[in-house]
């Protein structure tokens, strides 16, 4: 058995084990499983804010470099 097959087996095993603990519900992050439309919108806005802040930092650095 190669590494990827062992990794996949252990991942699937963990998912099954976690689902059994949580009443057959699989908890996941980033897959779009939100408790409400409001939670989904908040997640989207947080991501948009982070992307905008990152872009602003890049622009500030570029101005600093080009301004010399």
Tab-separated table of N, CA and C in Angstrom:
chain	number	residue	atom	x	y	z
A	1	UNK	N	0.860	-1.183	0.000
A	1	UNK	CA	0.000	0.000	0.000
A	1	UNK	C	0.898	1.236	0.000
A	2	UNK	N	0.629	2.176	-0.886
A	2	UNK	CA	1.461	3.374	-0.946
A	2	UNK	C	0.987	4.417	0.060
A	3	UNK	N	1.782	5.494	0.174
A	3	UNK	CA	1.511	6.530	1.173
A	3	UNK	C	0.141	7.161	0.989
A	4	UNK	N	-0.208	7.533	-0.243
A	4	UNK	CA	-1.481	8.231	-0.469
A	4	UNK	C	-2.675	7.357	-0.114
A	5	UNK	N	-2.586	6.066	-0.363
A	5	UNK	CA	-3.685	5.164	-0.011
A	5	UNK	C	-3.825	5.065	1.507
A	6	UNK	N	-2.704	4.978	2.219
A	6	UNK	CA	-2.764	4.923	3.684
A	6	UNK	C	-3.319	6.220	4.252
A	7	UNK	N	-2.894	7.352	3.677
A	7	UNK	CA	-3.366	8.653	4.141
A	7	UNK	C	-4.867	8.770	3.923
A	8	UNK	N	-5.342	8.389	2.753
A	8	UNK	CA	-6.769	8.464	2.449
A	8	UNK	C	-7.566	7.566	3.389
A	9	UNK	N	-7.071	6.358	3.641
A	9	UNK	CA	-7.770	5.445	4.549
A	9	UNK	C	-7.869	6.034	5.947
A	10	UNK	N	-6.788	6.626	6.434
A	10	UNK	CA	-6.824	7.176	7.784
A	10	UNK	C	-7.733	8.399	7.850
A	11	UNK	N	-7.784	9.183	6.785
A	11	UNK	CA	-8.654	10.354	6.748
A	11	UNK	C	-10.115	9.927	6.760
A	12	UNK	N	-10.450	8.971	5.949
A	12	UNK	CA	-11.828	8.471	5.896
A	12	UNK	C	-12.213	7.869	7.242
A	13	UNK	N	-11.293	7.128	7.830
A	13	UNK	CA	-11.556	6.523	9.142
A	13	UNK	C	-11.853	7.611	10.171
A	14	UNK	N	-11.079	8.709	10.153
A	14	UNK	CA	-11.294	9.814	11.094
A	14	UNK	C	-12.652	10.454	10.864
A	15	UNK	N	-13.031	10.659	9.607
A	15	UNK	CA	-14.336	11.259	9.304
A	15	UNK	C	-15.470	10.387	9.849
A	16	UNK	N	-15.356	9.098	9.648
A	16	UNK	CA	-16.391	8.170	10.122
A	16	UNK	C	-16.453	8.196	11.645
A	17	UNK	N	-15.286	8.169	12.282
A	17	UNK	CA	-15.225	8.199	13.745
A	17	UNK	C	-15.837	9.497	14.288
A	18	UNK	N	-15.495	10.637	13.671
A	18	UNK	CA	-16.051	11.923	14.095
A	18	UNK	C	-17.558	11.977	13.890
A	19	UNK	N	-18.034	11.435	12.775
A	19	UNK	CA	-19.472	11.427	12.508
A	19	UNK	C	-20.207	10.585	13.547
A	20	UNK	N	-19.636	9.470	13.922
A	20	UNK	CA	-20.260	8.620	14.928
A	20	UNK	C	-20.355	9.331	16.282
A	21	UNK	N	-19.358	10.158	16.608
A	21	UNK	CA	-19.375	10.911	17.860
A	21	UNK	C	-20.423	12.019	17.840
A	22	UNK	N	-20.683	12.577	16.668
A	22	UNK	CA	-21.558	13.746	16.544
A	22	UNK	C	-22.949	13.399	16.027
A	23	UNK	N	-23.423	12.224	16.309
A	23	UNK	CA	-24.764	11.846	15.880
A	23	UNK	C	-24.896	11.797	14.364
A	24	UNK	N	-23.882	11.254	13.698
A	24	UNK	CA	-23.828	11.109	12.239
A	24	UNK	C	-23.823	12.435	11.484
A	25	UNK	N	-23.403	13.511	12.152
A	25	UNK	CA	-23.230	14.794	11.487
A	25	UNK	C	-21.745	15.026	11.281
A	26	UNK	N	-21.376	15.399	10.086
A	26	UNK	CA	-19.975	15.653	9.777
A	26	UNK	C	-19.719	17.147	9.852
A	27	UNK	N	-18.851	17.536	10.778
A	27	UNK	CA	-18.470	18.935	10.919
A	27	UNK	C	-17.403	19.236	9.876
A	28	UNK	N	-17.553	20.346	9.193
A	28	UNK	CA	-16.534	20.704	8.212
A	28	UNK	C	-16.336	22.203	8.198
A	29	UNK	N	-15.126	22.617	7.883
A	29	UNK	CA	-14.797	24.031	7.792
A	29	UNK	C	-14.526	24.368	6.343
A	30	UNK	N	-15.054	25.500	5.913
A	30	UNK	CA	-14.739	25.987	4.585
A	30	UNK	C	-15.491	25.330	3.448
A	31	UNK	N	-16.424	24.448	3.760
A	31	UNK	CA	-17.132	23.768	2.685
A	31	UNK	C	-18.489	24.385	2.412
A	32	UNK	N	-18.800	25.452	3.107
A	32	UNK	CA	-20.090	26.091	2.898
A	32	UNK	C	-21.167	25.623	3.851
A	33	UNK	N	-20.807	24.847	4.850
A	33	UNK	CA	-21.778	24.406	5.851
A	33	UNK	C	-21.935	25.495	6.904
A	34	UNK	N	-22.940	26.337	6.740
A	34	UNK	CA	-23.188	27.416	7.678
A	34	UNK	C	-24.553	27.192	8.313
A	35	UNK	N	-24.685	27.659	9.540
A	35	UNK	CA	-25.936	27.445	10.264
A	35	UNK	C	-27.064	28.308	9.719
A	36	UNK	N	-26.716	29.405	9.038
A	36	UNK	CA	-27.754	30.265	8.485
A	36	UNK	C	-27.178	31.089	7.339
A	37	UNK	N	-28.059	31.741	6.619
A	37	UNK	CA	-27.612	32.636	5.555
A	37	UNK	C	-26.807	33.786	6.139
A	38	UNK	N	-27.180	34.189	7.338
A	38	UNK	CA	-26.472	35.275	8.008
A	38	UNK	C	-25.026	34.886	8.296
A	39	UNK	N	-24.810	33.673	8.778
A	39	UNK	CA	-23.459	33.187	9.061
A	39	UNK	C	-22.641	33.098	7.781
A	40	UNK	N	-23.285	32.682	6.721
A	40	UNK	CA	-22.605	32.586	5.421
A	40	UNK	C	-22.178	33.976	4.950
A	41	UNK	N	-23.044	34.958	5.109
A	41	UNK	CA	-22.742	36.332	4.692
A	41	UNK	C	-21.615	36.911	5.547
A	42	UNK	N	-21.627	36.630	6.841
A	42	UNK	CA	-20.563	37.102	7.725
A	42	UNK	C	-19.224	36.507	7.301
A	43	UNK	N	-19.195	35.231	6.995
A	43	UNK	CA	-17.959	34.583	6.545
A	43	UNK	C	-17.466	35.201	5.241
A	44	UNK	N	-18.390	35.481	4.327
A	44	UNK	CA	-18.021	36.091	3.045
A	44	UNK	C	-17.441	37.487	3.265
A	45	UNK	N	-18.075	38.263	4.132
A	45	UNK	CA	-17.599	39.616	4.406
A	45	UNK	C	-16.241	39.614	5.107
A	46	UNK	N	-16.026	38.664	6.010
A	46	UNK	CA	-14.722	38.561	6.674
A	46	UNK	C	-13.625	38.230	5.670
A	47	UNK	N	-13.926	37.331	4.748
A	47	UNK	CA	-12.949	36.982	3.724
A	47	UNK	C	-12.667	38.186	2.837
A	48	UNK	N	-13.708	38.894	2.447
A	48	UNK	CA	-13.542	40.083	1.606
A	48	UNK	C	-12.712	41.148	2.332
A	49	UNK	N	-12.965	41.344	3.625
A	49	UNK	CA	-12.197	42.302	4.410
A	49	UNK	C	-10.728	41.902	4.467
A	50	UNK	N	-10.456	40.640	4.705
A	50	UNK	CA	-9.070	40.149	4.772
A	50	UNK	C	-8.375	40.351	3.434
A	51	UNK	N	-9.043	40.024	2.333
A	51	UNK	CA	-8.457	40.214	1.006
A	51	UNK	C	-8.158	41.687	0.750
A	52	UNK	N	-9.063	42.560	1.148
A	52	UNK	CA	-8.876	43.999	0.956
A	52	UNK	C	-7.718	44.508	1.798
A	53	UNK	N	-7.622	44.050	3.042
A	53	UNK	CA	-6.515	44.460	3.905
A	53	UNK	C	-5.173	43.992	3.335
A	54	UNK	N	-5.141	42.782	2.808
A	54	UNK	CA	-3.911	42.270	2.196
A	54	UNK	C	-3.519	43.114	0.986
A	55	UNK	N	-4.490	43.463	0.159
A	55	UNK	CA	-4.215	44.289	-1.023
A	55	UNK	C	-3.700	45.662	-0.610
A	56	UNK	N	-4.262	46.231	0.440
A	56	UNK	CA	-3.820	47.527	0.936
A	56	UNK	C	-2.369	47.471	1.410
A	57	UNK	N	-2.012	46.413	2.113
A	57	UNK	CA	-0.630	46.256	2.580
A	57	UNK	C	0.338	46.174	1.399
A	58	UNK	N	-0.036	45.460	0.345
A	58	UNK	CA	0.807	45.352	-0.850
A	58	UNK	C	0.980	46.724	-1.481
A	59	UNK	N	-0.097	47.472	-1.585
A	59	UNK	CA	-0.016	48.813	-2.169
A	59	UNK	C	0.850	49.745	-1.324
A	60	UNK	N	0.732	49.663	-0.012
A	60	UNK	CA	1.561	50.489	0.865
A	60	UNK	C	3.043	50.174	0.667
A	61	UNK	N	3.366	48.895	0.555
A	61	UNK	CA	4.755	48.506	0.332
A	61	UNK	C	5.244	48.985	-1.021
A	62	UNK	N	4.394	48.892	-2.033
A	62	UNK	CA	4.776	49.341	-3.374
A	62	UNK	C	5.030	50.844	-3.375
A	63	UNK	N	4.188	51.600	-2.697
A	63	UNK	CA	4.378	53.064	-2.615
A	63	UNK	C	5.682	53.360	-1.898
A	64	UNK	N	5.978	52.618	-0.846
A	64	UNK	CA	7.225	52.812	-0.119
A	64	UNK	C	8.449	52.549	-0.988
A	65	UNK	N	8.379	51.503	-1.803
A	65	UNK	CA	9.495	51.143	-2.671
A	65	UNK	C	9.631	52.152	-3.813
A	66	UNK	N	8.540	52.494	-4.453
A	66	UNK	CA	8.573	53.398	-5.594
A	66	UNK	C	8.782	54.851	-5.193
A	67	UNK	N	8.474	55.182	-3.965
A	67	UNK	CA	8.595	56.554	-3.497
A	67	UNK	C	10.029	56.958	-3.166
A	68	UNK	N	10.928	56.003	-3.175
A	68	UNK	CA	12.332	56.297	-2.817
A	68	UNK	C	13.081	56.915	-3.943
